[in-house]
Short mmCIF file of C-alpha atoms in Angstrom, two decimals:
data_model
loop_
_atom_site.label_atom_id
_atom_site.label_comp_id
_atom_site.label_asym_id
_atom_site.label_seq_id
_atom_site.Cartn_x
_atom_site.Cartn_y
_atom_site.Cartn_z
CA UNK A 1 -2.97 10.02 -74.47
CA UNK A 2 -5.34 12.47 -76.17
CA UNK A 3 -8.14 11.27 -73.90
CA UNK A 4 -5.97 12.00 -70.86
CA UNK A 5 -5.26 15.52 -72.09
CA UNK A 6 -8.94 16.18 -72.78
CA UNK A 7 -9.91 14.82 -69.39
CA UNK A 8 -7.30 17.03 -67.73
CA UNK A 9 -8.67 20.09 -69.58
CA UNK A 10 -12.21 19.26 -68.41
CA UNK A 11 -11.08 18.90 -64.80
CA UNK A 12 -9.16 22.15 -65.04
CA UNK A 13 -12.24 23.91 -66.46
CA UNK A 14 -14.39 22.53 -63.67
CA UNK A 15 -11.86 23.81 -61.14
CA UNK A 16 -11.87 27.27 -62.73
CA UNK A 17 -15.67 27.38 -62.59
CA UNK A 18 -15.62 26.38 -58.94
CA UNK A 19 -13.07 29.07 -58.11
CA UNK A 20 -15.16 31.65 -59.99
CA UNK A 21 -17.93 31.07 -57.46
CA UNK A 22 -15.73 32.56 -54.74
CA UNK A 23 -13.17 34.88 -56.36
CA UNK A 24 -11.93 36.36 -53.07
CA UNK A 25 -11.10 35.26 -49.53
CA UNK A 26 -13.68 37.79 -48.27
CA UNK A 27 -17.11 38.86 -49.45
CA UNK A 28 -20.23 40.84 -48.57
CA UNK A 29 -22.41 37.69 -48.65
CA UNK A 30 -24.81 39.27 -51.15
CA UNK A 31 -26.09 35.96 -52.58
CA UNK A 32 -27.28 33.08 -50.38
CA UNK A 33 -25.98 29.57 -51.15
CA UNK A 34 -28.19 27.46 -53.39
CA UNK A 35 -26.73 23.97 -53.02
CA UNK A 36 -28.12 21.14 -50.92
CA UNK A 37 -26.19 20.05 -47.84
CA UNK A 38 -26.78 17.34 -45.26
CA UNK A 39 -27.90 18.06 -41.71
CA UNK A 40 -24.56 16.77 -40.45
CA UNK A 41 -22.65 19.28 -42.59
CA UNK A 42 -25.12 22.00 -41.57
CA UNK A 43 -24.34 21.22 -37.94
CA UNK A 44 -20.56 21.10 -38.42
CA UNK A 45 -20.43 24.36 -40.36
CA UNK A 46 -22.55 26.12 -37.76
CA UNK A 47 -20.35 24.94 -34.89
CA UNK A 48 -17.12 25.92 -36.66
CA UNK A 49 -18.46 29.38 -37.52
CA UNK A 50 -19.46 30.00 -33.91
CA UNK A 51 -15.98 28.90 -32.79
CA UNK A 52 -14.48 31.35 -35.28
CA UNK A 53 -16.64 34.29 -34.20
CA UNK A 54 -15.97 33.56 -30.52
CA UNK A 55 -12.24 33.59 -31.30
CA UNK A 56 -12.66 36.92 -33.12
CA UNK A 57 -14.44 38.35 -30.08
CA UNK A 58 -11.94 37.10 -27.52
CA UNK A 59 -8.87 38.10 -29.53
CA UNK A 60 -10.38 41.56 -29.95
CA UNK A 61 -10.57 41.85 -26.18
CA UNK A 62 -7.13 40.37 -25.48
CA UNK A 63 -5.22 42.34 -28.12
CA UNK A 64 -5.52 45.71 -29.82
CA UNK A 65 -7.11 45.05 -33.21
CA UNK A 66 -4.74 45.39 -36.13
CA UNK A 67 -1.56 44.72 -34.16
CA UNK A 68 0.85 42.02 -35.29
CA UNK A 69 -0.10 39.70 -32.42
CA UNK A 70 -3.81 40.08 -33.14
CA UNK A 71 -3.31 39.43 -36.85
CA UNK A 72 -1.16 36.33 -36.38
CA UNK A 73 -3.46 34.81 -33.74
CA UNK A 74 -6.57 35.33 -35.85
CA UNK A 75 -4.91 33.94 -38.97
CA UNK A 76 -3.93 30.87 -36.95
CA UNK A 77 -7.56 30.38 -35.85
CA UNK A 78 -8.84 30.70 -39.42
CA UNK A 79 -6.28 28.18 -40.62
CA UNK A 80 -7.14 25.75 -37.84
CA UNK A 81 -10.90 25.94 -38.52
CA UNK A 82 -10.29 25.69 -42.30
CA UNK A 83 -11.88 28.99 -43.30
CA UNK A 84 -10.56 31.25 -46.05
CA UNK A 85 -8.20 34.04 -45.04
CA UNK A 86 -5.71 34.83 -47.85
CA UNK A 87 -5.71 35.33 -51.60
CA UNK A 88 -3.51 33.32 -53.96
CA UNK A 89 -3.61 30.14 -51.90
CA UNK A 90 -4.07 26.85 -53.73
CA UNK A 91 -7.29 24.88 -53.39
CA UNK A 92 -9.23 27.71 -51.74
CA UNK A 93 -12.65 26.64 -53.04
CA UNK A 94 -13.63 24.52 -50.04
CA UNK A 95 -12.58 27.02 -47.31
CA UNK A 96 -14.45 29.80 -49.14
CA UNK A 97 -17.49 27.59 -49.62
CA UNK A 98 -17.47 26.78 -45.89
CA UNK A 99 -17.19 30.48 -45.10
CA UNK A 100 -20.11 31.36 -47.37
CA UNK A 101 -22.55 28.69 -46.19
CA UNK A 102 -21.70 28.96 -42.49
CA UNK A 103 -22.29 32.72 -42.53
CA UNK A 104 -25.83 32.25 -43.80
CA UNK A 105 -26.53 29.46 -41.29
CA UNK A 106 -25.65 31.78 -38.42
CA UNK A 107 -27.85 34.49 -39.87
CA UNK A 108 -30.77 32.17 -39.11
CA UNK A 109 -29.59 31.69 -35.53
CA UNK A 110 -28.59 35.27 -34.74
CA UNK A 111 -31.42 37.26 -36.32
CA UNK A 112 -33.80 36.45 -33.47
CA UNK A 113 -33.16 39.43 -31.16
CA UNK A 114 -31.46 42.82 -31.20
CA UNK A 115 -28.70 41.68 -28.86
CA UNK A 116 -27.93 38.60 -30.96
CA UNK A 117 -27.90 40.68 -34.15
CA UNK A 118 -25.58 43.26 -32.57
CA UNK A 119 -23.11 40.59 -31.45
CA UNK A 120 -23.14 38.81 -34.82
CA UNK A 121 -22.68 42.02 -36.83
CA UNK A 122 -19.76 43.16 -34.65
CA UNK A 123 -17.85 39.89 -35.00
CA UNK A 124 -18.48 39.66 -38.75
CA UNK A 125 -17.26 43.25 -39.18
CA UNK A 126 -14.06 42.49 -37.27
CA UNK A 127 -13.52 39.40 -39.42
CA UNK A 128 -14.02 41.41 -42.62
CA UNK A 129 -11.65 44.12 -41.36
CA UNK A 130 -8.93 41.52 -40.79
CA UNK A 131 -9.39 39.90 -44.19
CA UNK A 132 -9.39 43.25 -45.98
CA UNK A 133 -6.20 44.28 -44.17
CA UNK A 134 -4.30 41.35 -45.75
CA UNK A 135 -5.93 41.61 -49.17
CA UNK A 136 -3.26 42.33 -51.86
CA UNK A 137 -3.59 45.82 -53.33
CA UNK A 138 -3.99 44.48 -56.85
CA UNK A 139 -7.10 42.54 -55.71
CA UNK A 140 -8.86 45.41 -53.93
CA UNK A 141 -10.51 46.93 -57.01
CA UNK A 142 -11.93 43.55 -58.08
CA UNK A 143 -13.26 42.95 -54.59
CA UNK A 144 -14.97 46.35 -54.52
CA UNK A 145 -16.57 45.67 -57.89
CA UNK A 146 -17.76 42.20 -56.85
CA UNK A 147 -19.22 43.73 -53.67
CA UNK A 148 -21.19 46.24 -55.78
CA UNK A 149 -19.31 49.20 -54.32
CA UNK A 150 -18.82 52.07 -56.75
CA UNK A 151 -15.33 52.89 -55.51
CA UNK A 152 -12.70 53.39 -58.18
CA UNK A 153 -8.96 53.87 -57.73
CA UNK A 154 -7.81 56.97 -59.62
CA UNK A 155 -4.83 56.97 -61.95
CA UNK A 156 -1.40 58.35 -61.04
CA UNK A 157 -2.09 61.32 -63.32
CA UNK A 158 -5.27 62.22 -61.47
CA UNK A 159 -3.47 61.73 -58.18
CA UNK A 160 -0.71 64.13 -59.19
CA UNK A 161 -3.27 66.68 -60.40
CA UNK A 162 -5.00 66.76 -57.00
CA UNK A 163 -1.94 66.08 -54.84
CA UNK A 164 -2.02 69.30 -52.79
CA UNK A 165 -5.75 69.15 -52.10
CA UNK A 166 -5.66 65.50 -50.99
CA UNK A 167 -2.66 66.07 -48.69
CA UNK A 168 -4.28 69.16 -47.17
CA UNK A 169 -7.56 67.32 -46.53
CA UNK A 170 -6.11 64.11 -45.09
CA UNK A 171 -4.53 64.28 -41.59
CA UNK A 172 -1.01 62.84 -41.20
CA UNK A 173 -0.66 62.46 -44.95
CA UNK A 174 2.45 63.55 -46.84
CA UNK A 175 3.59 63.63 -50.44
CA UNK A 176 5.83 60.59 -49.99
CA UNK A 177 2.90 58.58 -48.59
CA UNK A 178 0.65 59.73 -51.42
CA UNK A 179 2.98 58.19 -54.01
CA UNK A 180 2.60 54.76 -52.39
CA UNK A 181 -1.06 55.02 -51.36
CA UNK A 182 -4.04 54.25 -53.60
CA UNK A 183 -6.70 56.98 -53.74
CA UNK A 184 -10.33 56.04 -54.37
CA UNK A 185 -13.00 58.18 -55.96
CA UNK A 186 -16.28 57.44 -54.23
CA UNK A 187 -19.72 59.09 -54.12
CA UNK A 188 -19.91 61.91 -51.60
CA UNK A 189 -22.84 60.30 -49.74
CA UNK A 190 -20.67 57.29 -48.85
CA UNK A 191 -18.03 59.45 -47.13
CA UNK A 192 -20.23 61.54 -44.84
CA UNK A 193 -18.32 60.58 -41.67
CA UNK A 194 -15.03 61.75 -43.19
CA UNK A 195 -16.74 64.90 -44.47
CA UNK A 196 -18.11 65.74 -41.01
CA UNK A 197 -14.60 65.44 -39.60
CA UNK A 198 -13.17 67.50 -42.50
CA UNK A 199 -10.85 64.64 -43.38
CA UNK A 200 -11.52 64.24 -47.09
CA UNK A 201 -11.18 66.19 -50.34
CA UNK A 202 -14.44 66.72 -52.25
CA UNK A 203 -14.85 67.61 -55.92
CA UNK A 204 -17.94 67.49 -58.15
CA UNK A 205 -19.92 65.29 -55.82
CA UNK A 206 -17.13 62.79 -55.24
CA UNK A 207 -14.78 62.20 -52.31
CA UNK A 208 -11.12 61.29 -52.89
CA UNK A 209 -10.33 58.85 -50.10
CA UNK A 210 -6.93 57.25 -49.29
CA UNK A 211 -6.86 53.49 -48.87
CA UNK A 212 -6.22 53.84 -45.13
CA UNK A 213 -9.58 55.62 -44.72
CA UNK A 214 -11.65 53.54 -47.09
CA UNK A 215 -11.74 50.59 -44.66
CA UNK A 216 -14.18 52.43 -42.37
CA UNK A 217 -16.46 53.21 -45.33
CA UNK A 218 -16.42 49.57 -46.49
CA UNK A 219 -17.26 48.40 -42.97
CA UNK A 220 -20.15 50.88 -42.74
CA UNK A 221 -21.52 49.57 -46.03
CA UNK A 222 -21.15 45.99 -44.80
CA UNK A 223 -22.86 46.79 -41.50
CA UNK A 224 -25.80 48.45 -43.24
CA UNK A 225 -26.27 45.59 -45.70
CA UNK A 226 -25.92 42.89 -43.04
CA UNK A 227 -28.26 44.67 -40.63
CA UNK A 228 -30.92 44.92 -43.33
CA UNK A 229 -30.38 41.28 -44.31
CA UNK A 230 -30.79 40.11 -40.71
CA UNK A 231 -34.06 42.05 -40.42
CA UNK A 232 -35.35 40.37 -43.58
CA UNK A 233 -34.18 36.98 -42.31
CA UNK A 234 -36.07 37.54 -39.05
CA UNK A 235 -39.28 38.11 -41.01
CA UNK A 236 -38.81 34.82 -42.84
CA UNK A 237 -37.89 32.91 -39.68
CA UNK A 238 -41.36 31.40 -39.04
CA UNK A 239 -41.01 29.38 -42.24
CA UNK A 240 -37.67 27.98 -41.06
CA UNK A 241 -38.94 27.34 -37.54
CA UNK A 242 -41.72 25.20 -38.93
CA UNK A 243 -39.03 22.64 -39.77
CA UNK A 244 -38.77 20.53 -36.62
CA UNK A 245 -35.20 19.51 -37.48
CA UNK A 246 -33.89 23.07 -37.63
CA UNK A 247 -35.78 24.97 -34.94
CA UNK A 248 -34.20 23.37 -31.83
CA UNK A 249 -30.81 23.40 -33.53
CA UNK A 250 -30.90 27.15 -34.28
CA UNK A 251 -32.31 28.04 -30.87
CA UNK A 252 -29.58 26.06 -29.17
CA UNK A 253 -26.91 27.84 -31.21
CA UNK A 254 -28.21 31.32 -30.49
CA UNK A 255 -28.67 30.78 -26.77
CA UNK A 256 -25.47 28.92 -25.97
CA UNK A 257 -22.53 30.76 -27.43
CA UNK A 258 -22.81 34.52 -27.01
CA UNK A 259 -20.98 34.05 -23.71
CA UNK A 260 -21.85 32.93 -20.20
CA UNK A 261 -24.87 34.79 -18.87
CA UNK A 262 -23.67 34.68 -15.22
CA UNK A 263 -27.07 33.87 -13.78
CA UNK A 264 -27.23 33.17 -10.08
CA UNK A 265 -27.28 29.37 -10.35
CA UNK A 266 -24.69 28.02 -7.92
CA UNK A 267 -23.98 31.47 -6.44
CA UNK A 268 -27.20 32.14 -4.52
CA UNK A 269 -26.56 33.22 -0.93
CA UNK A 270 -22.77 33.17 -1.20
CA UNK A 271 -22.48 36.92 -0.62
CA UNK A 272 -23.65 38.66 2.54
CA UNK A 273 -24.71 42.30 2.61
CA UNK A 274 -21.87 43.11 5.02
CA UNK A 275 -19.30 42.04 2.40
CA UNK A 276 -20.41 44.33 -0.43
CA UNK A 277 -18.48 47.46 0.60
CA UNK A 278 -15.18 45.57 0.81
CA UNK A 279 -15.84 43.58 -2.36
CA UNK A 280 -16.60 46.79 -4.28
CA UNK A 281 -13.02 48.00 -3.82
CA UNK A 282 -11.32 44.63 -4.33
CA UNK A 283 -13.32 42.74 -6.96
CA UNK A 284 -15.84 45.02 -8.68
CA UNK A 285 -15.10 46.30 -12.19
CA UNK A 286 -15.01 50.12 -12.46
CA UNK A 287 -18.54 50.30 -13.90
CA UNK A 288 -19.99 48.60 -10.80
CA UNK A 289 -17.57 50.26 -8.41
CA UNK A 290 -18.75 53.71 -9.48
CA UNK A 291 -22.42 52.64 -9.18
CA UNK A 292 -21.85 51.34 -5.66
CA UNK A 293 -20.02 54.52 -4.65
CA UNK A 294 -22.81 56.71 -6.09
CA UNK A 295 -25.46 54.67 -4.29
CA UNK A 296 -23.68 54.94 -0.94
CA UNK A 297 -23.16 58.69 -1.36
CA UNK A 298 -26.56 59.67 -2.80
CA UNK A 299 -28.72 56.85 -1.38
CA UNK A 300 -30.39 56.62 -4.76
CA UNK A 301 -29.78 55.49 -8.35
CA UNK A 302 -31.85 56.15 -11.42
CA UNK A 303 -33.50 53.31 -13.31
CA UNK A 304 -30.53 52.60 -15.66
CA UNK A 305 -28.16 52.38 -12.70
CA UNK A 306 -30.52 50.22 -10.65
CA UNK A 307 -30.91 47.77 -13.54
CA UNK A 308 -27.19 47.51 -14.30
CA UNK A 309 -26.06 47.28 -10.69
CA UNK A 310 -29.01 45.25 -9.41
CA UNK A 311 -28.55 42.48 -11.97
CA UNK A 312 -24.79 42.45 -11.32
CA UNK A 313 -25.43 41.91 -7.58
CA UNK A 314 -27.94 39.22 -8.41
CA UNK A 315 -25.28 37.53 -10.57
CA UNK A 316 -22.67 37.49 -7.80
CA UNK A 317 -25.09 35.76 -5.43
CA UNK A 318 -27.55 38.16 -3.75
CA UNK A 319 -30.91 36.50 -3.12
CA UNK A 320 -34.21 38.27 -3.74
CA UNK A 321 -34.65 38.84 0.00
CA UNK A 322 -31.13 40.27 0.30
CA UNK A 323 -31.67 42.53 -2.70
CA UNK A 324 -34.91 43.92 -1.28
CA UNK A 325 -33.20 44.56 2.06
CA UNK A 326 -30.11 46.11 0.45
CA UNK A 327 -31.98 48.59 -1.74
CA UNK A 328 -34.58 49.45 0.89
CA UNK A 329 -31.97 50.20 3.56
CA UNK A 330 -30.06 52.48 1.19
CA UNK A 331 -33.08 54.34 -0.18
CA UNK A 332 -34.48 54.92 3.32
CA UNK A 333 -31.17 56.62 4.22
CA UNK A 334 -32.07 59.09 1.49
CA UNK A 335 -35.20 59.89 3.48
CA UNK A 336 -37.52 57.87 1.26
CA UNK A 337 -40.66 56.67 3.00
CA UNK A 338 -40.59 52.85 3.46
CA UNK A 339 -44.12 52.53 2.10
CA UNK A 340 -43.15 54.44 -1.02
CA UNK A 341 -40.25 52.05 -1.59
CA UNK A 342 -42.50 49.00 -1.12
CA UNK A 343 -45.03 50.36 -3.59
CA UNK A 344 -42.73 51.90 -6.20
CA UNK A 345 -39.44 49.98 -6.15
CA UNK A 346 -39.83 46.51 -4.65
CA UNK A 347 -41.97 45.43 -7.62
CA UNK A 348 -39.11 46.23 -10.04
CA UNK A 349 -36.65 44.22 -7.95
CA UNK A 350 -39.02 41.25 -7.80
CA UNK A 351 -39.58 41.64 -11.55
CA UNK A 352 -35.82 41.40 -12.26
CA UNK A 353 -35.74 38.12 -10.32
CA UNK A 354 -38.58 36.72 -12.46
CA UNK A 355 -41.20 36.90 -9.70
CA UNK A 356 -43.51 39.46 -11.36
CA UNK A 357 -44.83 40.32 -14.80
CA UNK A 358 -43.81 37.86 -17.53
CA UNK A 359 -41.74 35.92 -14.97
CA UNK A 360 -38.57 36.45 -17.00
CA UNK A 361 -35.46 35.68 -14.95
CA UNK A 362 -33.21 38.52 -16.15
CA UNK A 363 -29.46 38.00 -16.42
CA UNK A 364 -26.65 40.53 -15.73
CA UNK A 365 -25.60 42.90 -18.52
CA UNK A 366 -22.55 41.98 -20.61
CA UNK A 367 -19.80 44.47 -21.47
CA UNK A 368 -21.11 44.73 -25.02
CA UNK A 369 -24.60 45.65 -23.83
CA UNK A 370 -23.29 48.24 -21.36
CA UNK A 371 -21.01 49.81 -23.96
CA UNK A 372 -23.49 49.95 -26.83
CA UNK A 373 -26.89 50.55 -25.25
CA UNK A 374 -28.56 53.19 -23.04
CA UNK A 375 -25.73 55.75 -22.68
CA UNK A 376 -25.84 57.70 -19.37
CA UNK A 377 -27.09 61.28 -19.26
CA UNK A 378 -26.59 64.01 -16.64
CA UNK A 379 -27.10 62.57 -13.16
CA UNK A 380 -26.68 58.96 -14.28
CA UNK A 381 -23.91 56.66 -13.07
CA UNK A 382 -24.45 53.58 -15.23
CA UNK A 383 -22.57 52.74 -18.44
CA UNK A 384 -18.90 51.94 -19.03
CA UNK A 385 -16.41 54.42 -17.52
CA UNK A 386 -13.92 53.71 -20.32
CA UNK A 387 -16.58 54.42 -22.95
CA UNK A 388 -18.75 57.10 -21.38
CA UNK A 389 -16.51 59.07 -18.98
CA UNK A 390 -14.65 62.25 -19.89
CA UNK A 391 -10.89 61.43 -20.09
CA UNK A 392 -10.03 63.84 -17.27
CA UNK A 393 -12.75 62.42 -15.04
CA UNK A 394 -11.59 58.88 -15.85
CA UNK A 395 -8.03 59.88 -14.94
CA UNK A 396 -9.21 61.20 -11.56
CA UNK A 397 -11.11 57.97 -10.88
CA UNK A 398 -8.08 55.84 -11.67
CA UNK A 399 -5.92 58.01 -9.42
CA UNK A 400 -8.41 57.50 -6.58
CA UNK A 401 -8.12 53.74 -7.21
CA UNK A 402 -4.32 54.03 -6.60
CA UNK A 403 -3.37 53.10 -10.18
CA UNK A 404 0.22 54.11 -11.05
CA UNK A 405 0.77 57.09 -13.41
CA UNK A 406 2.21 54.77 -16.06
CA UNK A 407 -0.76 52.45 -15.74
CA UNK A 408 -3.19 55.36 -16.03
CA UNK A 409 -1.50 56.47 -19.26
CA UNK A 410 -1.81 52.97 -20.73
CA UNK A 411 -5.48 52.73 -19.78
CA UNK A 412 -6.31 56.20 -21.11
CA UNK A 413 -4.58 55.42 -24.41
CA UNK A 414 -6.58 52.20 -24.78
CA UNK A 415 -9.84 53.99 -23.97
CA UNK A 416 -8.99 56.77 -26.43
CA UNK A 417 -8.45 54.13 -29.10
CA UNK A 418 -11.95 52.70 -28.33
CA UNK A 419 -10.44 49.51 -26.85
CA UNK A 420 -12.73 49.72 -23.82
CA UNK A 421 -12.66 46.07 -22.74
CA UNK A 422 -8.89 45.90 -23.16
CA UNK A 423 -8.64 49.00 -20.95
CA UNK A 424 -10.76 47.31 -18.28
CA UNK A 425 -8.63 44.18 -18.56
CA UNK A 426 -5.51 46.31 -18.05
CA UNK A 427 -7.15 47.80 -14.94
CA UNK A 428 -7.80 44.25 -13.68
CA UNK A 429 -4.14 43.31 -14.13
CA UNK A 430 -2.97 46.40 -12.26
CA UNK A 431 -5.20 46.09 -9.21
CA UNK A 432 -4.35 42.39 -8.92
CA UNK A 433 -0.64 42.89 -9.63
CA UNK A 434 -0.46 40.38 -12.51
CA UNK A 435 1.24 40.77 -15.88
CA UNK A 436 -1.37 38.80 -17.82
CA UNK A 437 -4.79 37.99 -16.40
CA UNK A 438 -5.08 34.90 -18.63
CA UNK A 439 -8.63 35.50 -19.92
CA UNK A 440 -10.57 37.70 -22.33
CA UNK A 441 -12.86 40.06 -20.44
CA UNK A 442 -16.39 40.44 -21.79
CA UNK A 443 -18.63 40.58 -18.71
CA UNK A 444 -18.60 42.52 -15.38
CA UNK A 445 -19.50 39.35 -13.49
CA UNK A 446 -16.58 37.58 -15.15
CA UNK A 447 -14.34 40.34 -13.76
CA UNK A 448 -15.73 39.63 -10.28
CA UNK A 449 -15.40 35.83 -10.55
CA UNK A 450 -11.82 35.98 -11.84
CA UNK A 451 -10.89 38.49 -9.13
CA UNK A 452 -12.27 36.24 -6.43
CA UNK A 453 -10.35 33.26 -7.79
CA UNK A 454 -7.09 35.18 -7.60
CA UNK A 455 -7.78 36.61 -4.15
CA UNK A 456 -8.87 33.21 -2.82
CA UNK A 457 -5.75 31.36 -3.88
CA UNK A 458 -5.29 31.55 -7.64
CA UNK A 459 -6.98 30.38 -10.80
CA UNK A 460 -6.25 26.68 -10.15
CA UNK A 461 -8.30 26.62 -6.97
CA UNK A 462 -10.67 23.95 -8.31
CA UNK A 463 -7.85 21.62 -9.22
CA UNK A 464 -6.11 22.10 -5.86
CA UNK A 465 -8.70 22.27 -3.08
CA UNK A 466 -5.99 22.76 -0.43
CA UNK A 467 -5.66 26.51 0.08
CA UNK A 468 -2.13 27.91 -0.08
CA UNK A 469 -0.72 29.47 3.05
CA UNK A 470 -0.63 32.92 1.51
CA UNK A 471 -4.07 33.96 0.23
CA UNK A 472 -2.62 36.47 -2.25
CA UNK A 473 -0.70 34.67 -5.04
CA UNK A 474 2.68 35.89 -6.11
CA UNK A 475 2.75 37.82 -9.37
CA UNK A 476 5.18 35.32 -10.86
CA UNK A 477 2.50 32.63 -10.81
CA UNK A 478 0.33 34.74 -13.04
CA UNK A 479 3.20 35.83 -15.25
CA UNK A 480 3.58 32.31 -16.55
CA UNK A 481 0.12 32.51 -18.11
CA UNK A 482 0.85 34.21 -21.36
CA UNK A 483 -1.60 35.06 -24.12
CA UNK A 484 -1.05 31.72 -25.83
CA UNK A 485 -2.14 29.77 -22.75
CA UNK A 486 -5.13 32.06 -22.43
CA UNK A 487 -6.18 31.27 -25.98
CA UNK A 488 -5.58 27.58 -25.41
CA UNK A 489 -7.75 27.76 -22.30
CA UNK A 490 -10.45 29.51 -24.28
CA UNK A 491 -10.36 26.87 -26.99
CA UNK A 492 -10.45 24.11 -24.40
CA UNK A 493 -13.55 25.51 -22.70
CA UNK A 494 -15.17 26.17 -26.06
CA UNK A 495 -14.47 22.60 -27.15
CA UNK A 496 -16.24 21.39 -24.01
CA UNK A 497 -19.24 23.57 -24.84
CA UNK A 498 -19.22 22.32 -28.40
CA UNK A 499 -19.14 18.71 -27.26
CA UNK A 500 -22.41 19.34 -25.47
CA UNK A 501 -23.83 20.90 -28.60
CA UNK A 502 -22.64 18.02 -30.76
CA UNK A 503 -24.31 15.56 -28.36
CA UNK A 504 -27.46 17.60 -28.66
CA UNK A 505 -27.36 17.50 -32.46
CA UNK A 506 -26.62 13.80 -32.63
CA UNK A 507 -29.62 13.07 -30.41
CA UNK A 508 -31.88 14.83 -32.90
CA UNK A 509 -30.24 13.57 -36.08
#
């Protein structure tokens, strides 16, 4: 009996030590894992982490982040993939261990280019934001300390002493809210964004920040640390790539799951030049619609516009010969000498098709790339209208596209809240007269493909080759596709992709 008690105490101690390794359901990933794992587990953890981050990305496009629907869907995905998500759950060691190791595996895969790093950082930040939002208040201080953040919650006495100053410095903050809200004393340098916006109370080199505002500061710290860590990982990558077992595995991960690249394979020659004007009003996303309109009106686009629009046209099926003809015809209308076009512009078009220079076959820009890189300046027409356009100008554009006043208000509110892809998705639903488009929008060419499927008989066209009598589907057909079916469809397609990856791994194992 005594032996049983002693054995139970030893097991309990071992469990406590294991739990001490991961005290919270979220972390800054400051220390890399040190244990040995098999290649099979390495593979499984990598695949599950990519599934999780893809779900984070797609849910962020389909729903406004932080809403009840977004929170419940993401929690369901975390539970399904067996990653940590809440405090005070029993037997959390294994989910937290999986979370820790899988994060560092994907660092190896996604440190290899700026675009990969940007995508990885964004999804990890959204995941941390979600986990922090459901972290119990009594655990926040411990988490901040474990993350090496010098943020300390002040006492009720200190809060009362500075009550008026904090309320005056924090927008939409009242005395009743202050009683319930934790206030954190943090170094002034960590709250520069709030200081610039005059949204924080400063005293003796410290900022007094309400809990609702500290999330942005924590995310900025996380972004900075992760960005630096990825740069260091990239420097060490040659040592990892020398391992023949890991190099193909990591390359396959990084190239396969940041989304479809919408290259021209299977689409070449499907679009004629005569169709482009009509397609621009029916199936182009606003970013490409405005580029096409500017090109037709000015007979010229600057380099950023030519790259963004040219690769989009390539992705929907224009051949190299068609592209050369299309751009040359338009530029000549602007009184450009044909010889000047052949010498100065045709090379760039051939280069984008992989026929010149390094022979790189460039792919169309994703929404993320358009939103985050190369913002337009005066005289430019590229970029994302929801991100880069003045609200009044965006309103005028939407009015010219015959969007209803109520729809315009919804879209403007989403754009104002920085939900640019959700705003574009809402635009898609309105011009196609559907209540739910049934997909998560993350690429202009995806917008075009989904539009064509609807206009050519609905999203089940592949399953039912016989075209319906009416080419335009009734809205009720689309209404049945709610967000849950969209997520199920996403998971189904992702599972198919993962099966290919698993086959690939098993061949090398």
